[in-house]
Coordinates of C-alpha atoms in Angstrom, one line a residue:
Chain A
X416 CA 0.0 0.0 0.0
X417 CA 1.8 3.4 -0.9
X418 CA 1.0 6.6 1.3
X419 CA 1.3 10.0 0.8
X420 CA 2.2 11.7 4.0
X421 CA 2.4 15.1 3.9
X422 CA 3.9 17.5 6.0
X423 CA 1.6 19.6 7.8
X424 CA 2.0 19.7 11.6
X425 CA -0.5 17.7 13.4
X426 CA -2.4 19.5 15.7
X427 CA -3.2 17.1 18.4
X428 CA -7.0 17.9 19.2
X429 CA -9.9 15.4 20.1
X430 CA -12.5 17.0 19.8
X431 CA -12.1 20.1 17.8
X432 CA -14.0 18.9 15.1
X433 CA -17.3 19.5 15.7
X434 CA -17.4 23.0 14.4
X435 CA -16.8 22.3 11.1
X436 CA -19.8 21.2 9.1
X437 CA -19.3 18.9 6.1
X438 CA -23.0 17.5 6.1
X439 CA -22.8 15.2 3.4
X440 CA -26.7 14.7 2.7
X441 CA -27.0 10.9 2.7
X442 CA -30.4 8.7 3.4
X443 CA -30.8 5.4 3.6
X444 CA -31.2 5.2 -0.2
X445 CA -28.3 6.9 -0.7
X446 CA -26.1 4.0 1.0
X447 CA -23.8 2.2 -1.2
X448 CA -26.3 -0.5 -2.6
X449 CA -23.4 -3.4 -1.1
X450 CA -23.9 -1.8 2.2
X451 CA -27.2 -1.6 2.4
X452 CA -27.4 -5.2 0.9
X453 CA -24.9 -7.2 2.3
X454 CA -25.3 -6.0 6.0
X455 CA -28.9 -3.7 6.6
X456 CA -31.3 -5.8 4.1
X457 CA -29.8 -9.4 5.4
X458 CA -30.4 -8.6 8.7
X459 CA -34.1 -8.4 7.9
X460 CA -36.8 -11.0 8.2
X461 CA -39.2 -12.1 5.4
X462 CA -41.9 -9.8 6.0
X463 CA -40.0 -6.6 6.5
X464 CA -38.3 -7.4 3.4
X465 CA -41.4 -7.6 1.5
X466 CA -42.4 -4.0 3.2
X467 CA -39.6 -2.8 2.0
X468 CA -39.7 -3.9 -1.5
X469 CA -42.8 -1.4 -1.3
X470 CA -40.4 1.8 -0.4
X471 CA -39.4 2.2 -3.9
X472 CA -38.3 1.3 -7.1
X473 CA -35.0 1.2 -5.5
X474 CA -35.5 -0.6 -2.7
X475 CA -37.9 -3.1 -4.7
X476 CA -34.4 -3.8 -6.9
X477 CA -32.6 -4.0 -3.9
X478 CA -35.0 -6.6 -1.8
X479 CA -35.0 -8.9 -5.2
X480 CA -31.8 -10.0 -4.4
X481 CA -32.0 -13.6 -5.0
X482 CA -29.2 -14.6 -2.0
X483 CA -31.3 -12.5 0.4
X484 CA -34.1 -14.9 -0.1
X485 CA -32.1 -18.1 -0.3
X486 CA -31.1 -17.3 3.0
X487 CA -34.3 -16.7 4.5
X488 CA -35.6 -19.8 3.1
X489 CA -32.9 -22.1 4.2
X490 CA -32.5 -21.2 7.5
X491 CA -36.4 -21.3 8.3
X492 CA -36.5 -24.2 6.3
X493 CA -33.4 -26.7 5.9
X494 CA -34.9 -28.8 3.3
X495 CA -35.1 -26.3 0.6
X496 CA -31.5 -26.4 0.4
X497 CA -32.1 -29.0 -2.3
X498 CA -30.7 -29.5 -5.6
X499 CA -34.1 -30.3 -6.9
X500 CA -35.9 -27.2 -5.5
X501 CA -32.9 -25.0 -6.3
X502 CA -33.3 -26.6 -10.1
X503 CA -36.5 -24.8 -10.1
X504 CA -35.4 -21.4 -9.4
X505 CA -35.4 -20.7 -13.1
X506 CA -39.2 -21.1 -12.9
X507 CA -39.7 -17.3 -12.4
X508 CA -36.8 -15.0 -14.5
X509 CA -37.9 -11.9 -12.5
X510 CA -39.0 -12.7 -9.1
X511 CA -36.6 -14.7 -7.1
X512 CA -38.1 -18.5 -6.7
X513 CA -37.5 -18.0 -2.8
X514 CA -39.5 -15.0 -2.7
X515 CA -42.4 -16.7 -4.5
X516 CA -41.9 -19.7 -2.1
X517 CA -41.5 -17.8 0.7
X518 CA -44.7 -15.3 -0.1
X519 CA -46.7 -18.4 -1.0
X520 CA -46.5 -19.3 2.6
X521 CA -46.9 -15.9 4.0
X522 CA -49.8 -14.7 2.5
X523 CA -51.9 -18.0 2.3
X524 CA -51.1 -18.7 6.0
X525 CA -49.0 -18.0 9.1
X526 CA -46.1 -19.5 7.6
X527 CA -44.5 -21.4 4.6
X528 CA -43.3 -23.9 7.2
X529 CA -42.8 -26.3 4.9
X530 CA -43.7 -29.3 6.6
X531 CA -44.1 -30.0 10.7
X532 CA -43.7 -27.3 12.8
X533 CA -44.8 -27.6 17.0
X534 CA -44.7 -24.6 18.6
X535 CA -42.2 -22.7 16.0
X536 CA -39.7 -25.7 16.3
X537 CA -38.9 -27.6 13.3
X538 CA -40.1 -31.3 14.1
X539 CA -39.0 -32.2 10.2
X540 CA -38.7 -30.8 7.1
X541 CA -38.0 -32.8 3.7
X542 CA -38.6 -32.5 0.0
X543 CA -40.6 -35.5 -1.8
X544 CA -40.5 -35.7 -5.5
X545 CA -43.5 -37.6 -6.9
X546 CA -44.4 -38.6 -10.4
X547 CA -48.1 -38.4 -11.5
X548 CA -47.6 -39.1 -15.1
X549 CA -46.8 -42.6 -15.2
X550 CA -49.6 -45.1 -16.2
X551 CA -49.1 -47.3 -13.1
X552 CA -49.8 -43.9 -11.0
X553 CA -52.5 -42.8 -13.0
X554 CA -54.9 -45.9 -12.5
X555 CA -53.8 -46.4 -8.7
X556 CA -54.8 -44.5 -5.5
X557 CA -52.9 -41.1 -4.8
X558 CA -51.0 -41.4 -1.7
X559 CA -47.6 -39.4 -0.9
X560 CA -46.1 -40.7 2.0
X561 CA -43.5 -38.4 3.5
X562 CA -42.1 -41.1 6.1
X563 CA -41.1 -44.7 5.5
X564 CA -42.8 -47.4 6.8
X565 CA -40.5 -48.2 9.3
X566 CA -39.3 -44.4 10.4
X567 CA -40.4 -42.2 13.3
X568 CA -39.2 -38.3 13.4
X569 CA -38.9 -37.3 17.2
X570 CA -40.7 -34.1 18.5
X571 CA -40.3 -32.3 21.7
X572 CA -44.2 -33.3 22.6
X573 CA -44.5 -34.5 26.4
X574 CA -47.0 -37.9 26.2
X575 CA -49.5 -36.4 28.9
X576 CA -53.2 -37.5 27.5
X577 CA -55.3 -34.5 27.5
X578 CA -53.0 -31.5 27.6
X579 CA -51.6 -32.8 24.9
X580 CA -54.5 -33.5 22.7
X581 CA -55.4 -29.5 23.5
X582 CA -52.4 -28.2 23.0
X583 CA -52.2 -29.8 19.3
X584 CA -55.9 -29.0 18.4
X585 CA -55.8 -25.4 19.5
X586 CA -52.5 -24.6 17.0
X587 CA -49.7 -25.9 18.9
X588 CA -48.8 -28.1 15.6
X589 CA -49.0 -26.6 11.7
X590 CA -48.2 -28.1 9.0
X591 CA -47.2 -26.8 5.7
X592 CA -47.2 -28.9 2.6
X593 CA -46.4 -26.6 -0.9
X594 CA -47.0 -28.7 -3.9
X595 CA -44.7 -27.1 -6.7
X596 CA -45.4 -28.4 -10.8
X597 CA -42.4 -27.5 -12.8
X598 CA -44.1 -28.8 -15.7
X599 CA -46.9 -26.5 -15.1
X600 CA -44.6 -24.2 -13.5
X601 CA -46.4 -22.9 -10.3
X602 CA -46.6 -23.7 -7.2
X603 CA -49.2 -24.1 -4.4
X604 CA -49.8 -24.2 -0.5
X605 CA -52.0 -26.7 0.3
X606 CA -52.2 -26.5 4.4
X607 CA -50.9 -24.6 6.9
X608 CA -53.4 -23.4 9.1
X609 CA -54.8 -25.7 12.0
X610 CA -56.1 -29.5 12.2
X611 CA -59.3 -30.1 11.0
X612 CA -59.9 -33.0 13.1
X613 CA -58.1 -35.6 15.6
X614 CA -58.9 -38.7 16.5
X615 CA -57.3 -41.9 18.6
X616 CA -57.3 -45.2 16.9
X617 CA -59.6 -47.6 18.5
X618 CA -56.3 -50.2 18.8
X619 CA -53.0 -48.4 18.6
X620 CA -54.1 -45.2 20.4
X621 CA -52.2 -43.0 17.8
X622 CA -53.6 -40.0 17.3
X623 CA -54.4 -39.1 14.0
X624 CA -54.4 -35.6 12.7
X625 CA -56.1 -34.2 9.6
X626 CA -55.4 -31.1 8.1
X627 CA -58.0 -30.7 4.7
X628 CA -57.7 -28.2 1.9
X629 CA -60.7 -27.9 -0.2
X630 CA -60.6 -27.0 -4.1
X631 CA -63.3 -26.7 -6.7
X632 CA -63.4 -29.0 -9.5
X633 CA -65.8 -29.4 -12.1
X634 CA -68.0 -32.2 -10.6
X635 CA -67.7 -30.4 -7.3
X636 CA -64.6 -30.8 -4.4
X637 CA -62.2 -32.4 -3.8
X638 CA -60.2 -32.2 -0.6
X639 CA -56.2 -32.8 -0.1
X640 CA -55.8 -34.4 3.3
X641 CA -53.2 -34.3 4.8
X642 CA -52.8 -36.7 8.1
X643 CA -50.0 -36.6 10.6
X644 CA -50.0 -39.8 12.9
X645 CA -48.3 -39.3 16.4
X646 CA -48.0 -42.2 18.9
X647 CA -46.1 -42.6 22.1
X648 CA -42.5 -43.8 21.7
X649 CA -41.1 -47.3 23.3
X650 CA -40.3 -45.6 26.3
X651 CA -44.0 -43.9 26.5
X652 CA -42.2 -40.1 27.5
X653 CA -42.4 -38.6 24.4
X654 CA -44.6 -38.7 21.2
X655 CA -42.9 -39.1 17.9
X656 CA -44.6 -38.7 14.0
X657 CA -45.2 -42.2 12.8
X658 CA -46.1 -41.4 9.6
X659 CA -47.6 -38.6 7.4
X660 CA -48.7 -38.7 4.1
X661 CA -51.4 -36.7 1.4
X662 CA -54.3 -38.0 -0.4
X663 CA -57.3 -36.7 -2.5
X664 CA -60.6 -37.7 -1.3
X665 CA -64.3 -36.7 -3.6
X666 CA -67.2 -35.3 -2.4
X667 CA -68.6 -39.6 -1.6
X668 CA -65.3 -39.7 0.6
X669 CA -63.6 -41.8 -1.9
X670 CA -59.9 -41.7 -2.8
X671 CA -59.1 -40.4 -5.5
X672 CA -56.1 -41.9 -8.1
X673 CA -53.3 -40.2 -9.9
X674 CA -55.4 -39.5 -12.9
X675 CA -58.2 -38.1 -11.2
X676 CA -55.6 -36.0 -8.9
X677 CA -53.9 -34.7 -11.9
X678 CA -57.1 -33.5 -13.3
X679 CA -58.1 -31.4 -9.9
X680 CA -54.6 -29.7 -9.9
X681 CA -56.9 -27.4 -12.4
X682 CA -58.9 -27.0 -9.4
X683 CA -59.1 -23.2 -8.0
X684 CA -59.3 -22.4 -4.6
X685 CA -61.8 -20.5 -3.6
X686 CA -61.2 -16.9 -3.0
X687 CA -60.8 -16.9 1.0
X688 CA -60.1 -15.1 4.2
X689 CA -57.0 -15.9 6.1
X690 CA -57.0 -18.6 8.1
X691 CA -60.6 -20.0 7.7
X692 CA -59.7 -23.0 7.1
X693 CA -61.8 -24.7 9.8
X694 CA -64.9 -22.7 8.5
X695 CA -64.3 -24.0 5.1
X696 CA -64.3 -27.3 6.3
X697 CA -67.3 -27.0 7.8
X698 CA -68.9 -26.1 4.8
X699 CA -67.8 -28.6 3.1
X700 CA -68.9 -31.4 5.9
X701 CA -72.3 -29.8 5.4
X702 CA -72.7 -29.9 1.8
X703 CA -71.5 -33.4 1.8
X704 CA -73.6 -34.2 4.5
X705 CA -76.5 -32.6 2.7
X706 CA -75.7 -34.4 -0.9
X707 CA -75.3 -37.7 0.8
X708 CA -79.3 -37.0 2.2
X709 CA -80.5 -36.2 -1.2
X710 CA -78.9 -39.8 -2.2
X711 CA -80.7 -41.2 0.5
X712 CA -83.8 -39.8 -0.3
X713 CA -83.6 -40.5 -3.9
X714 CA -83.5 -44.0 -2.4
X715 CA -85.8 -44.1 -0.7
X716 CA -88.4 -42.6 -3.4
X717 CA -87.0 -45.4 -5.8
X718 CA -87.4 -48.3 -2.8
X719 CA -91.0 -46.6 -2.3
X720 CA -91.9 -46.4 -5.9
X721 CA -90.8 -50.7 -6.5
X722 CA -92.7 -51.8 -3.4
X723 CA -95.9 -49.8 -4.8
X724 CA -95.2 -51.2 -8.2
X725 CA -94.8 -54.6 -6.8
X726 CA -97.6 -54.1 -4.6
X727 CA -99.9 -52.8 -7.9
X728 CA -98.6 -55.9 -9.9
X729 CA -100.1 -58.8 -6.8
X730 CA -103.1 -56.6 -6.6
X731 CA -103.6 -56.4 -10.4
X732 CA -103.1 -60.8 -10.1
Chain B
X716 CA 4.9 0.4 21.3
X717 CA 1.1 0.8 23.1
X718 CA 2.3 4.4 23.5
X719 CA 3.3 4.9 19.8
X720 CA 0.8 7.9 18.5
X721 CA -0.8 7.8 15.4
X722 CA -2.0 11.2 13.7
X723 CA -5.6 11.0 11.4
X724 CA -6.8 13.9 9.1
X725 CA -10.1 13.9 8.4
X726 CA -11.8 14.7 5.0
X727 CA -11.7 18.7 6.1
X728 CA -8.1 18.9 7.1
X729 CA -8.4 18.9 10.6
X730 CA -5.7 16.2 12.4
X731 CA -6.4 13.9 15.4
X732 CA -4.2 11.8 17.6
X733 CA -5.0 8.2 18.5
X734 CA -2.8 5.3 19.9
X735 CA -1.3 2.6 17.5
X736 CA -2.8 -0.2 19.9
X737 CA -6.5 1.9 19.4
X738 CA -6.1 2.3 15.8
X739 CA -5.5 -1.3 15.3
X740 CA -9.2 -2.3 15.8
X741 CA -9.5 -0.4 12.5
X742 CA -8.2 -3.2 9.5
X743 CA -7.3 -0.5 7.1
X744 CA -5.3 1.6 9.6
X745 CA -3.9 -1.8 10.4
X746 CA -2.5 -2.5 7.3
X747 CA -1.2 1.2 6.9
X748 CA 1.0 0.5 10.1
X749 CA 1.9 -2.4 9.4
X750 CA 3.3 -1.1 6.2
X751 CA 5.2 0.9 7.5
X752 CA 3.6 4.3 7.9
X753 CA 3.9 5.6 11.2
X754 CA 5.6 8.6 11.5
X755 CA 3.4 10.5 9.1
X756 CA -0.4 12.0 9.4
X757 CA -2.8 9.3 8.2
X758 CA -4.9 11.0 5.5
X759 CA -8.9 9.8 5.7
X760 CA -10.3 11.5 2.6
X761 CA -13.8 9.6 3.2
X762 CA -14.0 10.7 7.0
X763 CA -15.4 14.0 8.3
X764 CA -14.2 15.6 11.1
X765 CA -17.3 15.5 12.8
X766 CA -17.5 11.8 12.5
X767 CA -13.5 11.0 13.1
X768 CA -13.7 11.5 16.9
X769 CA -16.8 9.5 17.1
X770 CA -14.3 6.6 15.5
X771 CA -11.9 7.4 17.3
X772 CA -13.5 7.2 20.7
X773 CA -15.0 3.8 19.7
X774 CA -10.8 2.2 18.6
X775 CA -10.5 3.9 21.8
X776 CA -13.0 1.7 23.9
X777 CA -12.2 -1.3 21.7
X778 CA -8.8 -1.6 20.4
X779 CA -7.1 -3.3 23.5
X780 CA -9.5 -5.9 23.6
X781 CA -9.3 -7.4 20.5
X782 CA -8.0 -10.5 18.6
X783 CA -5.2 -12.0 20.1
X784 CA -4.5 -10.5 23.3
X785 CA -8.5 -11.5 24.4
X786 CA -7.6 -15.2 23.1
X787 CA -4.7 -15.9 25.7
X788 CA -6.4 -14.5 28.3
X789 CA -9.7 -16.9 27.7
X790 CA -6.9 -19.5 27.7
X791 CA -5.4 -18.5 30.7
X792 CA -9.0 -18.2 32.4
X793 CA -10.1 -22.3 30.7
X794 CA -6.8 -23.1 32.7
X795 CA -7.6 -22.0 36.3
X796 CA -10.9 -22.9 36.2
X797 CA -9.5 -26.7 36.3
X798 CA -7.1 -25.9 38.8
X799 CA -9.2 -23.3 41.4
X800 CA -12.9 -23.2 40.7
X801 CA -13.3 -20.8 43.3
X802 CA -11.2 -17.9 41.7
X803 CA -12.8 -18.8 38.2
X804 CA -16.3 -17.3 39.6
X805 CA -15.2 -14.3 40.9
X806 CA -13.4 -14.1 36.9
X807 CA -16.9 -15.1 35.7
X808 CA -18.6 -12.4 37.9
X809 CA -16.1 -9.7 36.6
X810 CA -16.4 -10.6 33.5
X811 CA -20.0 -10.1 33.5
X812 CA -19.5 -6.6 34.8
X813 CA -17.3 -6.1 32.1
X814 CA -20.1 -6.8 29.3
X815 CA -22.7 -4.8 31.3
X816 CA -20.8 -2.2 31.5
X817 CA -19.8 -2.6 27.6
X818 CA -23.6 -2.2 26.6
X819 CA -24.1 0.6 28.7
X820 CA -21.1 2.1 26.9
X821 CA -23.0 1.0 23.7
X822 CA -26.1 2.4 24.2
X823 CA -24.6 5.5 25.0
X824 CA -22.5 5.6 22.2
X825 CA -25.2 4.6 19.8
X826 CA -27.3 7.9 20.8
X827 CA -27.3 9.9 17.8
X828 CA -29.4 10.9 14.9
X829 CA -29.6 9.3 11.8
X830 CA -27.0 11.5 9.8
X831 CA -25.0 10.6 12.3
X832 CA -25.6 6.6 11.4
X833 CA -24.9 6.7 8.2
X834 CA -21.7 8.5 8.1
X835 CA -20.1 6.1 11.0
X836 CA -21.6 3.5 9.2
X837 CA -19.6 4.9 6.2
X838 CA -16.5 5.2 8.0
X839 CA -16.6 2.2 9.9
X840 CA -16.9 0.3 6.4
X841 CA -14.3 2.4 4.7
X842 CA -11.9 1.7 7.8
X843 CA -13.1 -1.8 8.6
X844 CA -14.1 -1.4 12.0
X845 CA -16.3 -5.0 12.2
X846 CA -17.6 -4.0 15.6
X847 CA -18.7 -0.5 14.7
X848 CA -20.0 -2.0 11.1
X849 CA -22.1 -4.4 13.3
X850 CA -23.5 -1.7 15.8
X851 CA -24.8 0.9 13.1
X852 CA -26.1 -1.5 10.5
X853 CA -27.8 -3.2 13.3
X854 CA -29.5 0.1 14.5
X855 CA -30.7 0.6 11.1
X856 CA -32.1 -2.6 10.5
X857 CA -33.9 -2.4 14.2
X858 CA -35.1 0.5 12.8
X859 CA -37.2 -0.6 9.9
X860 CA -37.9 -4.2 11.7
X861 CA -41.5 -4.6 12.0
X862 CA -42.7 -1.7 10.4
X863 CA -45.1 -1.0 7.9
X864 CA -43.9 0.7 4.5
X865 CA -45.5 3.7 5.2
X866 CA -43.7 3.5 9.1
X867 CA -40.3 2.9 6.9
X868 CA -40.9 5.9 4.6
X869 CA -41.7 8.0 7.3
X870 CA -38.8 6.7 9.6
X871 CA -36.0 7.2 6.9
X872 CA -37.7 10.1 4.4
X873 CA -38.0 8.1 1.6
X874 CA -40.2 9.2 -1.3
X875 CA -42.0 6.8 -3.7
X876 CA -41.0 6.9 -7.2
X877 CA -44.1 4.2 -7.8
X878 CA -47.0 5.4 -9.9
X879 CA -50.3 5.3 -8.6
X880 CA -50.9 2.6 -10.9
X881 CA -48.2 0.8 -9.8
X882 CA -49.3 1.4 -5.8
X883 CA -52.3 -0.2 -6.9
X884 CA -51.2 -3.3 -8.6
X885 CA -49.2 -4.1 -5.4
X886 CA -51.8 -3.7 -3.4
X887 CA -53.8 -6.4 -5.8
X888 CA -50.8 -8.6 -5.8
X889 CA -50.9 -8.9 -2.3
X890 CA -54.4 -10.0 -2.3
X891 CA -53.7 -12.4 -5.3
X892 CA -51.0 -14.6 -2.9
X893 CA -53.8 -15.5 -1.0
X894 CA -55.0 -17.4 -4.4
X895 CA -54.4 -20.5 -5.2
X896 CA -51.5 -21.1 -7.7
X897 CA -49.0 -18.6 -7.3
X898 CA -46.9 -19.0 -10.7
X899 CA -49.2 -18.1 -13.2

């Protein structure tokens, strides 16, 4: 490094400077864009980033930054650090794929946790590649199973009957589960928000968890269920996930296969509210509850109509 | 050599004194003494006066304590704690002090404007002062945290270049995540 030193006498002062006024005029804008990027907009969290994308056409450029995201999404969750979900970044040229993953989540529900969260802890995270468009797949049952048969993922959930039960129903556990098409290329959240229903099996006592999305298809809906299986471990402290997996079910509560499931990917969700996922359910229990009683009646009209027509045809002897 | 002084002139010619062992918590001054620079005025054309003795005061606070000097003396401290437990606690204890009394510093130090920010947050990147990089760019980002855009723009006095068009499509892309496919 060469110097220049030159030869003025130095005037030993510590604090005579603050007379002078060299007010250089800077705002936060007016950062170099490596300083403001490297160390300000990295310290941020996915939220504040997006607000402020929103500052300006600066700041929107700035916020874009593909690393920013990549880091936000691998540190909340591990599993997209994946060559086959980085493989898809070139899905979107001007939005960075982590930003569409990451707003995915936020917008459609508290969090793109992409798979089991309890209590913001990461129980397990992991990416599943399945393929729809083989003939074997299309004429058999959907089923994605996340788990193998014979694996169990800890979790830091105390085995203590009813607390526990509550504790899961009432939010305690969320699970996120993004579906992404490359083929089609887009992406989807299908859960996040709370369980829809729980239940114990009536011979292994695991508890079964369902978490439902609902989507319009021509003949009506179909729902995506999700179900997360917890049971005690050997030792009976804690409870671990036994398995977890994804199927479609129709309106008559039958599984759907992979050809049928590839058809209601064209499905639309209907335009919703935050986090009324429950509601929706609801809704949907009802209207299946109420088509299932038109079946029934239809029935019964045809059952009365053949004993009167039987009737008519001994009377008529 | 903790004695050696080390004259700075700022931007607007004005010249202040620091110690070589203070300066050395700066990586670019660092470099300059090691090269072989001492006995001259260190010219900062990217540092203010009104800002120097802000740096200087932090070297000031920070420049014993770090790299290797703090190392051996950890060392030192892992060894006696095997050897007299009792003597490591009252280390532990002052040691504690020593951080509170760091932060309180800190805080102090940290009470400024936001002119002020930027420009130490300038200088400290220009002189590579890690520490000092750390402290601003962490006040500015605790300053936008968990805001709302119009919060931000009213914190830092930023105008928006958008069009009200473009306001308005944002506003409609925000609802549109809640959709269902989010590619298209």
């Amino acid at each position: 490094m060469t110097f220049i030193s030159t030869s003025t006498p130095p005037t030993a002062s510590n604090k005579g400077g603050a007379t002078s006024t060299s007010t250089s005029t800077t705002t936060l804008d007016a950062l170099p864009p490596d300083l403001l990027q490297s160390h300000i907009l990295s310290r941020l969290d996915g939220l504040t980033l997006i607000y402020t994308s929103c500052l300006s056409s600066q700041f929107r450029e700035f916020c874009m930054e593909e690393s920013l995201w990549r880091d936000i999404c691998f540190s909340t969750w591990p599993s997209t650090d994946n060559p086959r979900v980085r493989q898809l970044i070139s899905i979107s040229p001007t939005t960075p794929f982590f930003l569409l993953l990451y707003t995915l989540s936020l917008f459609s529900a508290d969090d793109l946790r992409r798979y089991i969260h309890y209590k913001d802890e990461l129980i397990f995270s992991k990416v599943q590649e399945t393929e729809i468009q083989s003939k074997w797949l299309c004429s058999s049952l959907f089923r994605v199973d996340l788990l193998d048969i014979k694996d169990v993922v800890p979790t830091p959930i105390r085995a203590s009957g009813e607390d526990m039960c509550q504790d899961i129903a009432n939010g305690g556990l969320t699970l996120s589960w993004i579906v992404i098409d490359p083929m089609g290329r887009r992406a989807a959240n299908l859960s996040s928000w709370r369980a829809v229903s729980m239940h114990r099996h009536w011979l292994s006592w695991d508890i079964q968890v369902r978490i439902v999305t609902i989507l319009a298809v021509d003949r009506g809906f179909v729902q995506f269920v999700m179900v997360v299986t917890y049971g005690a471990c050997e030792g009976g402290e804690m409870i671990q996930v036994r398995e977890t997996y994804l199927h479609v079910e129709d309106m008559e509560g039958m599984n759907l296969n992979g050809k049928e499931t590839r058809n209601s990917r064209e499905g639309k969700r209907r335009k919703k509210k935050r986090d009324d996922g429950k509601q929706r359910y609801k809704e949907y229990l009802k209207l299946k509850r109420e088509r299932k009683e038109r079946r029934l009646r239809r029935e019964r009209r045809l059952d009365t109509i053949c004993v009167v027509f039987g009737f008519s045809i001994i009377a008529a002897n | 050599m903790s004695s050696t002084k080390i004259f700075l002139k700022s931007s607007d010619d004005k010249t202040f004194e620091i110690d070589e062992t203070a300066a050395r918590a700066s990586e670019t001054l660092k470099n300059i003494i090691d090269g072989g620079c001492l006995d001259g005025v260190i010219p900062l054309p990217n540092v203010s006066s009104n800002i120097l003795p802000k740096v200087i005061e932090y070297c000031k606070k920070h420049g014993g304590d770090n790299g290797s000097s703090k190392k051996i003396a950890n060392g030192g401290v892992d060894k006696d704690k095997e050897i007299l437990p009792d003597y490591d606690e009252e280390e532990d204890k002052r040691e504690k002090v020593r951080v509170d009394e760091l932060k309180k510093w800190e805080e102090e130090y940290m009470d400024f404007d936001q002119q002020v920010l930027y420009d130490l947050m300038l200088a400290a990147n220009y002189l590579h002062i890690k520490g000092l990089l750390d402290l601003t760019v962490e006040k500015a980002a605790s300053m936008i945290r968990g805001r709302t855009p119009d919060q931000i723009r009213e914190n830092f006095n930023i105008n928006s270049d958008f069009t009200p068009e473009e306001e308005e499509e944002m506003i409609l892309i925000e609802d549109e995540w809640d959709d269902e496919w989010a590619f298209d």
